[in-house]
mmCIF file of C-alpha atoms in Angstrom:
data_model
loop_
_atom_site.group_PDB
_atom_site.id
_atom_site.type_symbol
_atom_site.label_atom_id
_atom_site.label_comp_id
_atom_site.label_asym_id
_atom_site.label_seq_id
_atom_site.Cartn_x
_atom_site.Cartn_y
_atom_site.Cartn_z
ATOM 1 C CA MET A 23 93.807 80.413 103.945
ATOM 2 C CA LYS A 24 92.712 83.858 105.035
ATOM 3 C CA ILE A 25 91.165 84.954 101.801
ATOM 4 C CA LYS A 26 87.515 84.560 102.674
ATOM 5 C CA ARG A 27 87.249 88.346 103.165
ATOM 6 C CA HIS A 28 87.486 88.606 99.428
ATOM 7 C CA GLY A 29 85.899 85.275 98.574
ATOM 8 C CA ALA A 30 82.986 86.932 96.696
ATOM 9 C CA LEU A 31 85.546 88.999 94.703
ATOM 10 C CA ILE A 32 86.929 85.970 93.028
ATOM 11 C CA SER A 33 83.600 84.875 91.662
ATOM 12 C CA LEU A 34 82.721 88.422 90.606
ATOM 13 C CA MET A 35 86.076 88.855 88.941
ATOM 14 C CA ALA A 36 85.900 85.690 86.974
ATOM 15 C CA ALA A 37 82.352 86.147 85.981
ATOM 16 C CA GLY A 38 83.230 89.723 84.744
ATOM 17 C CA ALA A 39 86.139 88.469 82.682
ATOM 18 C CA LEU A 40 84.234 85.561 81.087
ATOM 19 C CA ALA A 41 81.108 87.566 80.449
ATOM 20 C CA LEU A 42 83.091 90.172 78.422
ATOM 21 C CA THR A 43 85.084 87.524 76.480
ATOM 22 C CA ALA A 44 81.834 85.595 75.663
ATOM 23 C CA CYS A 45 82.305 83.505 74.722
ATOM 24 C CA GLY A 46 98.589 83.639 87.238
ATOM 25 C CA SER A 47 104.935 81.091 96.074
ATOM 26 C CA ASP A 48 105.716 79.122 99.115
ATOM 27 C CA GLN A 49 104.622 76.545 101.747
ATOM 28 C CA ASN A 50 102.390 78.696 103.978
ATOM 29 C CA THR A 51 98.982 80.244 103.545
ATOM 30 C CA PRO A 52 96.993 82.546 105.985
ATOM 31 C CA GLN A 53 94.333 81.003 108.135
ATOM 32 C CA SER A 54 90.610 81.128 107.251
ATOM 33 C CA GLY A 55 88.466 83.988 108.129
ATOM 34 C CA GLY A 56 84.857 85.091 107.419
ATOM 35 C CA ASN A 57 83.430 84.608 103.940
ATOM 36 C CA ALA A 58 81.404 87.084 101.963
ATOM 37 C CA GLY A 59 79.434 84.226 100.522
ATOM 38 C CA ALA A 60 78.861 83.280 96.798
ATOM 39 C CA PRO A 61 76.373 80.917 95.336
ATOM 40 C CA ALA A 62 77.567 77.320 94.662
ATOM 41 C CA PRO A 63 77.605 76.285 91.057
ATOM 42 C CA THR A 64 74.849 74.079 89.842
ATOM 43 C CA ASN A 65 76.787 72.309 87.182
ATOM 44 C CA THR A 66 77.830 68.707 87.625
ATOM 45 C CA ALA A 67 79.545 66.354 85.430
ATOM 46 C CA PRO A 68 80.273 62.545 85.371
ATOM 47 C CA VAL A 69 83.702 61.545 86.576
ATOM 48 C CA ASP A 70 85.620 58.619 85.090
ATOM 49 C CA CYS A 71 87.690 57.679 88.069
ATOM 50 C CA GLY A 72 90.870 55.658 87.771
ATOM 51 C CA GLY A 73 94.204 55.762 86.119
ATOM 52 C CA LYS A 74 97.309 56.947 87.906
ATOM 53 C CA LYS A 75 96.781 56.468 91.712
ATOM 54 C CA SER A 76 99.000 59.335 92.928
ATOM 55 C CA LEU A 77 99.098 62.569 90.842
ATOM 56 C CA VAL A 78 101.753 65.197 91.493
ATOM 57 C CA ALA A 79 101.122 68.904 91.208
ATOM 58 C CA GLU A 80 103.348 71.812 92.152
ATOM 59 C CA GLY A 81 103.438 75.651 92.024
ATOM 60 C CA SER A 82 101.601 78.737 93.185
ATOM 61 C CA SER A 83 100.778 79.464 96.772
ATOM 62 C CA ALA A 84 97.753 81.481 95.817
ATOM 63 C CA GLN A 85 95.902 78.274 94.956
ATOM 64 C CA LYS A 86 97.129 76.040 97.844
ATOM 65 C CA GLY A 87 93.985 76.285 99.878
ATOM 66 C CA ALA A 88 91.757 75.468 96.877
ATOM 67 C CA MET A 89 94.089 72.535 95.991
ATOM 68 C CA GLU A 90 93.567 71.143 99.350
ATOM 69 C CA VAL A 91 89.819 71.220 98.971
ATOM 70 C CA PHE A 92 90.101 69.770 95.478
ATOM 71 C CA THR A 93 92.300 66.919 96.698
ATOM 72 C CA GLN A 94 89.901 65.967 99.551
ATOM 73 C CA ALA A 95 86.888 65.975 97.189
ATOM 74 C CA TYR A 96 88.889 63.966 94.562
ATOM 75 C CA GLY A 97 89.686 61.272 97.175
ATOM 76 C CA ALA A 98 86.094 61.189 98.206
ATOM 77 C CA LYS A 99 84.707 61.033 94.741
ATOM 78 C CA CYS A 100 87.363 58.555 93.445
ATOM 79 C CA ALA A 101 88.244 56.109 96.220
ATOM 80 C CA GLY A 102 92.029 55.336 96.478
ATOM 81 C CA GLN A 103 92.972 58.197 94.157
ATOM 82 C CA GLN A 104 95.319 60.902 95.475
ATOM 83 C CA LEU A 105 97.033 64.170 94.461
ATOM 84 C CA ALA A 106 99.974 65.704 96.260
ATOM 85 C CA TYR A 107 100.402 69.397 95.861
ATOM 86 C CA THR A 108 103.708 71.204 96.718
ATOM 87 C CA SER A 109 103.347 74.929 97.113
ATOM 88 C CA SER A 110 106.815 75.979 95.941
ATOM 89 C CA GLY A 111 106.160 79.112 93.796
ATOM 90 C CA SER A 112 105.017 79.479 90.257
ATOM 91 C CA GLY A 113 108.488 79.289 88.714
ATOM 92 C CA ASN A 114 109.140 75.931 90.423
ATOM 93 C CA GLY A 115 105.735 74.731 89.353
ATOM 94 C CA ILE A 116 106.399 75.531 85.660
ATOM 95 C CA LYS A 117 109.952 73.900 85.875
ATOM 96 C CA GLN A 118 108.624 70.756 87.519
ATOM 97 C CA PHE A 119 105.726 70.404 84.991
ATOM 98 C CA ASN A 120 108.071 70.984 82.008
ATOM 99 C CA GLY A 121 110.553 68.600 83.521
ATOM 100 C CA GLY A 122 107.948 65.934 83.707
ATOM 101 C CA ILE A 123 108.037 65.597 87.431
ATOM 102 C CA ALA A 124 104.691 67.309 87.994
ATOM 103 C CA ASP A 125 101.517 66.194 86.247
ATOM 104 C CA ILE A 126 99.984 69.597 86.715
ATOM 105 C CA GLY A 127 101.783 72.911 87.107
ATOM 106 C CA GLY A 128 100.365 75.789 89.107
ATOM 107 C CA SER A 129 101.314 79.360 88.172
ATOM 108 C CA ASP A 130 100.138 82.932 88.789
ATOM 109 C CA SER A 131 100.746 83.693 85.119
ATOM 110 C CA PRO A 132 100.437 81.532 81.914
ATOM 111 C CA LEU A 133 103.339 80.000 80.154
ATOM 112 C CA LYS A 134 105.504 82.557 78.500
ATOM 113 C CA GLU A 135 106.042 82.365 74.705
ATOM 114 C CA GLY A 136 109.397 81.070 73.921
ATOM 115 C CA ASP A 137 111.412 78.805 76.241
ATOM 116 C CA GLU A 138 108.607 77.848 78.552
ATOM 117 C CA THR A 139 106.068 76.958 75.879
ATOM 118 C CA THR A 140 108.694 75.119 73.842
ATOM 119 C CA LYS A 141 109.580 73.024 76.906
ATOM 120 C CA ALA A 142 106.045 72.440 77.734
ATOM 121 C CA GLN A 143 105.417 71.278 74.225
ATOM 122 C CA GLU A 144 108.412 68.919 74.401
ATOM 123 C CA ARG A 145 107.122 67.645 77.762
ATOM 124 C CA CYS A 146 103.672 67.051 76.165
ATOM 125 C CA LYS A 147 105.352 65.014 73.393
ATOM 126 C CA GLY A 148 104.864 67.700 70.705
ATOM 127 C CA ASN A 149 101.379 68.784 71.839
ATOM 128 C CA PRO A 150 100.640 72.339 73.321
ATOM 129 C CA ALA A 151 100.000 72.857 77.106
ATOM 130 C CA TRP A 152 96.859 74.552 78.061
ATOM 131 C CA ASN A 153 96.664 77.296 80.767
ATOM 132 C CA LEU A 154 93.402 76.811 82.734
ATOM 133 C CA PRO A 155 92.734 79.826 85.168
ATOM 134 C CA LEU A 156 90.888 78.706 88.319
ATOM 135 C CA VAL A 157 91.310 81.636 90.788
ATOM 136 C CA PHE A 158 91.516 85.330 90.474
ATOM 137 C CA GLY A 159 92.703 87.631 93.198
ATOM 138 C CA PRO A 160 93.989 91.192 93.803
ATOM 139 C CA VAL A 161 97.556 92.131 94.706
ATOM 140 C CA ALA A 162 98.098 94.690 97.525
ATOM 141 C CA VAL A 163 100.783 97.395 97.488
ATOM 142 C CA ALA A 164 101.452 96.881 101.190
ATOM 143 C CA TYR A 165 103.588 99.232 103.352
ATOM 144 C CA LYS A 166 104.607 100.104 106.951
ATOM 145 C CA LEU A 167 105.159 103.771 107.678
ATOM 146 C CA GLU A 168 104.886 105.117 111.129
ATOM 147 C CA GLY A 169 102.919 108.396 111.054
ATOM 148 C CA ALA A 170 101.185 107.585 107.858
ATOM 149 C CA THR A 171 97.851 105.618 107.636
ATOM 150 C CA ASP A 172 96.492 106.908 104.386
ATOM 151 C CA VAL A 173 98.895 106.643 101.385
ATOM 152 C CA THR A 174 97.961 107.151 97.640
ATOM 153 C CA LEU A 175 100.460 106.129 94.979
ATOM 154 C CA THR A 176 100.240 106.546 91.134
ATOM 155 C CA PRO A 177 101.577 103.920 88.760
ATOM 156 C CA ASP A 178 104.300 106.328 87.731
ATOM 157 C CA VAL A 179 105.375 106.760 91.383
ATOM 158 C CA LEU A 180 105.149 103.090 91.945
ATOM 159 C CA ALA A 181 107.490 102.309 89.000
ATOM 160 C CA LYS A 182 109.976 104.854 90.263
ATOM 161 C CA ILE A 183 109.852 103.392 93.771
ATOM 162 C CA PHE A 184 110.383 99.865 92.767
ATOM 163 C CA SER A 185 113.235 100.883 90.293
ATOM 164 C CA GLY A 186 114.955 103.006 92.773
ATOM 165 C CA ALA A 187 114.367 106.407 91.292
ATOM 166 C CA ILE A 188 112.329 107.418 94.359
ATOM 167 C CA LYS A 189 114.118 106.805 97.593
ATOM 168 C CA THR A 190 112.376 108.533 100.377
ATOM 169 C CA TRP A 191 108.765 108.771 101.527
ATOM 170 C CA ASP A 192 108.794 112.598 101.403
ATOM 171 C CA ASP A 193 109.818 112.665 97.801
ATOM 172 C CA ALA A 194 108.015 115.425 95.978
ATOM 173 C CA ALA A 195 106.199 113.083 93.598
ATOM 174 C CA ILE A 196 104.698 111.116 96.509
ATOM 175 C CA THR A 197 103.751 114.341 98.086
ATOM 176 C CA ALA A 198 101.894 115.403 94.915
ATOM 177 C CA ALA A 199 100.070 112.061 94.692
ATOM 178 C CA ASN A 200 98.887 112.623 98.243
ATOM 179 C CA GLY A 201 97.349 116.068 97.480
ATOM 180 C CA GLY A 202 100.330 117.982 98.775
ATOM 181 C CA LYS A 203 100.568 116.195 102.145
ATOM 182 C CA ALA A 204 104.138 115.223 102.813
ATOM 183 C CA LEU A 205 104.836 111.799 104.315
ATOM 184 C CA PRO A 206 107.487 111.206 106.898
ATOM 185 C CA ALA A 207 111.088 111.873 105.697
ATOM 186 C CA LYS A 208 112.160 108.212 105.944
ATOM 187 C CA PRO A 209 114.059 105.990 103.476
ATOM 188 C CA ILE A 210 111.995 103.657 101.435
ATOM 189 C CA VAL A 211 112.810 99.942 101.783
ATOM 190 C CA VAL A 212 111.563 97.944 98.892
ATOM 191 C CA ILE A 213 110.611 94.317 99.577
ATOM 192 C CA TYR A 214 110.210 92.009 96.656
ATOM 193 C CA ARG A 215 109.765 88.369 95.969
ATOM 194 C CA GLY A 216 113.167 86.711 95.935
ATOM 195 C CA ASP A 217 111.915 83.527 94.349
ATOM 196 C CA GLU A 218 110.520 83.334 90.823
ATOM 197 C CA SER A 219 106.928 84.216 91.081
ATOM 198 C CA GLY A 220 103.856 84.818 88.949
ATOM 199 C CA THR A 221 102.928 87.544 91.399
ATOM 200 C CA THR A 222 106.145 89.375 90.371
ATOM 201 C CA ASP A 223 105.349 88.897 86.772
ATOM 202 C CA ASN A 224 101.901 90.288 87.118
ATOM 203 C CA PHE A 225 103.190 93.226 89.189
ATOM 204 C CA GLN A 226 105.821 94.042 86.562
ATOM 205 C CA GLN A 227 103.334 93.645 83.799
ATOM 206 C CA TYR A 228 101.114 96.168 85.573
ATOM 207 C CA LEU A 229 103.850 98.672 85.924
ATOM 208 C CA GLY A 230 104.733 98.282 82.284
ATOM 209 C CA ALA A 231 101.170 98.831 81.142
ATOM 210 C CA ALA A 232 100.203 101.562 83.540
ATOM 211 C CA ALA A 233 103.528 103.418 83.734
ATOM 212 C CA ALA A 234 105.226 102.589 80.510
ATOM 213 C CA SER A 235 107.425 105.716 80.468
ATOM 214 C CA SER A 236 108.835 105.058 83.981
ATOM 215 C CA TRP A 237 109.078 101.294 84.149
ATOM 216 C CA THR A 238 111.571 100.002 81.484
ATOM 217 C CA LYS A 239 112.606 96.918 83.478
ATOM 218 C CA GLY A 240 110.288 94.482 81.633
ATOM 219 C CA ALA A 241 108.248 91.787 83.119
ATOM 220 C CA GLY A 242 108.838 88.153 84.025
ATOM 221 C CA LYS A 243 108.844 85.943 87.252
ATOM 222 C CA LYS A 244 112.180 87.377 88.396
ATOM 223 C CA PHE A 245 112.049 90.919 89.950
ATOM 224 C CA ASN A 246 113.877 93.248 87.660
ATOM 225 C CA GLY A 247 113.840 96.400 89.679
ATOM 226 C CA GLY A 248 117.497 96.277 90.881
ATOM 227 C CA VAL A 249 116.631 97.649 94.234
ATOM 228 C CA GLY A 250 115.420 96.435 97.704
ATOM 229 C CA GLN A 251 115.355 93.161 99.685
ATOM 230 C CA GLY A 252 114.179 89.815 98.512
ATOM 231 C CA ALA A 253 111.970 87.662 100.626
ATOM 232 C CA GLN A 254 110.975 84.039 100.048
ATOM 233 C CA GLY A 255 107.328 83.526 99.039
ATOM 234 C CA SER A 256 104.255 85.519 99.963
ATOM 235 C CA PRO A 257 104.638 84.935 103.645
ATOM 236 C CA GLY A 258 108.188 86.155 103.618
ATOM 237 C CA VAL A 259 107.203 89.408 101.941
ATOM 238 C CA ALA A 260 104.363 90.081 104.239
ATOM 239 C CA ASP A 261 106.620 89.325 107.244
ATOM 240 C CA ALA A 262 109.414 91.471 105.980
ATOM 241 C CA ILE A 263 107.018 94.402 105.380
ATOM 242 C CA ALA A 264 105.565 94.077 108.905
ATOM 243 C CA ALA A 265 108.914 93.833 110.532
ATOM 244 C CA ALA A 266 110.460 97.212 109.649
ATOM 245 C CA ASP A 267 109.320 100.730 109.259
ATOM 246 C CA GLY A 268 109.492 102.398 105.822
ATOM 247 C CA THR A 269 108.962 99.193 103.842
ATOM 248 C CA ILE A 270 106.798 98.654 100.827
ATOM 249 C CA GLY A 271 106.122 95.569 98.762
ATOM 250 C CA TYR A 272 103.636 93.813 96.629
ATOM 251 C CA VAL A 273 101.708 90.695 97.948
ATOM 252 C CA GLU A 274 98.442 88.906 97.485
ATOM 253 C CA TRP A 275 95.629 90.699 99.288
ATOM 254 C CA SER A 276 94.998 87.756 101.743
ATOM 255 C CA PHE A 277 98.516 87.945 103.120
ATOM 256 C CA ALA A 278 98.386 91.732 103.570
ATOM 257 C CA GLN A 279 95.136 91.330 105.457
ATOM 258 C CA ASP A 280 96.515 88.443 107.574
ATOM 259 C CA LYS A 281 99.342 90.610 108.756
ATOM 260 C CA LYS A 282 97.148 93.642 108.989
ATOM 261 C CA LEU A 283 99.299 95.657 106.717
ATOM 262 C CA SER A 284 98.512 99.095 105.552
ATOM 263 C CA MET A 285 97.679 98.995 101.806
ATOM 264 C CA ALA A 286 98.208 101.940 99.433
ATOM 265 C CA LYS A 287 95.436 103.431 97.301
ATOM 266 C CA LEU A 288 96.069 103.431 93.539
ATOM 267 C CA ASP A 289 95.433 106.452 91.534
ATOM 268 C CA SER A 290 95.339 105.494 87.814
ATOM 269 C CA GLY A 291 93.988 108.947 86.818
ATOM 270 C CA SER A 292 90.624 109.073 88.506
ATOM 271 C CA GLY A 293 91.745 109.506 92.112
ATOM 272 C CA GLY A 294 92.952 107.119 94.704
ATOM 273 C CA VAL A 295 91.193 103.820 94.871
ATOM 274 C CA ALA A 296 91.401 101.588 97.869
ATOM 275 C CA LEU A 297 91.582 97.838 97.316
ATOM 276 C CA THR A 298 88.189 96.229 98.174
ATOM 277 C CA GLY A 299 86.229 93.403 96.724
ATOM 278 C CA GLU A 300 84.039 95.975 94.810
ATOM 279 C CA THR A 301 86.882 97.979 93.312
ATOM 280 C CA ALA A 302 88.923 94.862 92.139
ATOM 281 C CA ALA A 303 85.686 93.370 90.610
ATOM 282 C CA ASN A 304 85.086 96.621 88.825
ATOM 283 C CA ALA A 305 88.554 96.429 87.353
ATOM 284 C CA ILE A 306 88.463 92.866 86.159
ATOM 285 C CA LYS A 307 85.719 93.752 83.621
ATOM 286 C CA GLU A 308 88.580 94.985 81.396
ATOM 287 C CA ALA A 309 90.103 91.527 81.205
ATOM 288 C CA LYS A 310 89.824 89.395 78.040
ATOM 289 C CA VAL A 311 90.689 85.779 77.100
ATOM 290 C CA LYS A 312 93.487 85.709 74.588
ATOM 291 C CA GLY A 313 94.026 82.053 74.324
ATOM 292 C CA SER A 314 92.709 80.126 71.436
ATOM 293 C CA GLY A 315 90.452 77.164 71.648
ATOM 294 C CA ASN A 316 90.754 75.334 75.072
ATOM 295 C CA ASP A 317 93.793 77.509 76.107
ATOM 296 C CA LEU A 318 92.020 79.908 78.470
ATOM 297 C CA GLN A 319 94.943 82.266 79.275
ATOM 298 C CA LEU A 320 93.924 85.913 79.907
ATOM 299 C CA ASP A 321 95.058 89.174 78.401
ATOM 300 C CA LEU A 322 95.310 91.624 81.428
ATOM 301 C CA LYS A 323 97.037 94.375 79.637
ATOM 302 C CA ALA A 324 93.997 96.454 79.089
ATOM 303 C CA LEU A 325 92.868 95.919 82.720
ATOM 304 C CA TYR A 326 96.262 97.158 84.013
ATOM 305 C CA ALA A 327 96.246 100.157 81.877
ATOM 306 C CA SER A 328 92.649 100.991 82.721
ATOM 307 C CA LYS A 329 91.775 104.432 84.198
ATOM 308 C CA THR A 330 88.289 103.496 85.116
ATOM 309 C CA ALA A 331 86.869 105.235 88.141
ATOM 310 C CA ASN A 332 86.427 103.223 91.325
ATOM 311 C CA SER A 333 88.414 100.286 90.021
ATOM 312 C CA TYR A 334 91.508 98.667 91.427
ATOM 313 C CA PRO A 335 93.464 97.204 88.415
ATOM 314 C CA LEU A 336 96.303 95.221 90.095
ATOM 315 C CA VAL A 337 94.911 91.692 89.980
ATOM 316 C CA LEU A 338 96.325 88.158 88.942
ATOM 317 C CA ALA A 339 94.846 84.897 87.783
ATOM 318 C CA THR A 340 96.145 81.465 89.004
ATOM 319 C CA TYR A 341 96.402 78.806 86.291
ATOM 320 C CA GLU A 342 96.570 75.050 86.130
ATOM 321 C CA ILE A 343 99.001 74.039 83.365
ATOM 322 C CA VAL A 344 98.287 70.741 81.754
ATOM 323 C CA CYS A 345 99.073 68.799 78.520
ATOM 324 C CA SER A 346 96.371 68.933 75.906
ATOM 325 C CA LYS A 347 97.794 65.589 74.729
ATOM 326 C CA GLY A 348 100.872 63.602 75.536
ATOM 327 C CA TYR A 349 100.293 62.038 78.918
ATOM 328 C CA ASP A 350 100.241 58.282 79.130
ATOM 329 C CA ALA A 351 96.776 56.810 79.368
ATOM 330 C CA ASP A 352 96.691 56.396 83.090
ATOM 331 C CA THR A 353 97.892 59.840 83.844
ATOM 332 C CA ALA A 354 95.521 61.440 81.429
ATOM 333 C CA LYS A 355 92.610 59.595 82.901
ATOM 334 C CA ALA A 356 93.565 60.697 86.434
ATOM 335 C CA VAL A 357 94.239 64.342 85.428
ATOM 336 C CA LYS A 358 90.849 64.587 83.809
ATOM 337 C CA ALA A 359 89.123 63.014 86.788
ATOM 338 C CA PHE A 360 90.841 65.387 89.188
ATOM 339 C CA LEU A 361 90.157 68.477 87.268
ATOM 340 C CA THR A 362 86.557 67.356 86.674
ATOM 341 C CA VAL A 363 85.962 67.012 90.471
ATOM 342 C CA ALA A 364 87.744 70.290 91.109
ATOM 343 C CA ALA A 365 85.519 72.127 88.673
ATOM 344 C CA THR A 366 82.331 70.568 89.971
ATOM 345 C CA ASP A 367 81.919 68.636 93.219
ATOM 346 C CA ALA A 368 84.733 70.416 95.028
ATOM 347 C CA GLN A 369 83.217 73.835 94.335
ATOM 348 C CA ALA A 370 80.784 73.432 97.147
ATOM 349 C CA GLY A 371 83.630 73.322 99.667
ATOM 350 C CA LEU A 372 85.516 76.396 98.369
ATOM 351 C CA ALA A 373 83.768 78.984 100.455
ATOM 352 C CA ASP A 374 84.800 77.419 103.788
ATOM 353 C CA ALA A 375 88.366 77.475 102.542
ATOM 354 C CA GLY A 376 88.296 81.070 101.754
ATOM 355 C CA TYR A 377 87.453 80.897 97.964
ATOM 356 C CA SER A 378 84.368 81.376 95.891
ATOM 357 C CA PRO A 379 82.772 78.927 93.410
ATOM 358 C CA LEU A 380 83.537 79.342 89.809
ATOM 359 C CA PRO A 381 80.763 81.185 87.810
ATOM 360 C CA GLN A 382 78.749 78.884 85.692
ATOM 361 C CA GLU A 383 79.905 80.084 82.306
ATOM 362 C CA PHE A 384 83.512 79.736 83.285
ATOM 363 C CA GLN A 385 82.897 76.320 84.795
ATOM 364 C CA ASP A 386 81.348 75.263 81.430
ATOM 365 C CA LYS A 387 84.403 76.409 79.458
ATOM 366 C CA LEU A 388 86.829 74.612 81.800
ATOM 367 C CA LEU A 389 84.883 71.361 81.502
ATOM 368 C CA THR A 390 85.020 71.570 77.751
ATOM 369 C CA ALA A 391 88.761 71.906 77.963
ATOM 370 C CA ILE A 392 89.163 69.102 80.516
ATOM 371 C CA LYS A 393 87.052 66.724 78.383
ATOM 372 C CA ALA A 394 89.394 67.453 75.424
ATOM 373 C CA ILE A 395 92.461 66.313 77.292
ATOM 374 C CA ALA A 396 93.775 63.261 75.578
#
């Protein structure tokens, strides 16, 4: 998975989020590249192996590479134990978890209050499900526009592009965002995730927070803009953007890098900011944990609306969704063992897979939650 180029970012972002709180898809992922390097966690924990021999997990593509590392470490630590992960998208991950098919659901956004949480509680035999974030990563606004290699967009302009109010690259609002420099007079082709996706949910939440007056379409895992062409999964979005001139879409940074796509700078009020590890890490400091107890879901609204200089606020978190209680005894034992290995022993292998180890304080919070699963 070619996300090593921002491996250090994940650790910095998670560390920033947790420090301030004191104590969210498809079958393919890019190939590995270089790693910026992050220190391995020092925390370890005893693992009570056993229980269900073959766990089932499904969901977000953003965590697919990490899940492969976790599964390998789990098998090595607990002989004969396995986990099968299907990267089918966040929406499917939640559906399969709530339907009792997946033991663990993977999503780029936490369970939504209402139908999702109600079904999750029913699945967990009347007990709440917990959202446990394991990976943080930025979302690129990627584009292909011959004759333009440096594009700056404001949240207001983005909202109007993705709702169809701005239709051409030489629109006056885009020209103004680029300091009076007109871009080529070509039609804008919006590319969006055709499948239900936490990436879409986060992107629409960002537009709603940063451009509330221009984005009235709401959020959710289904794209609500009413314009453009849908593509399946992150690879499909990246491929569609790369295939045609005039395209623009939202996709995880790793996929934009893998396809060598141009990425727009975001101007939230302090000038255009390019997506880098440093600028995304600067932005994540605005995030806060809003979940109670061992439910560690994040409130990213303040981050998305931030106007902090030299920060890139469009980021998402990937969650593992699990039952706090309600598994049968064998499944609960195996889920706890897998997550414990993932949060400890497996961390040493994340750098080579393109991720960074969890920061110590967040690892501690995860272990507390994992131990409480019954």
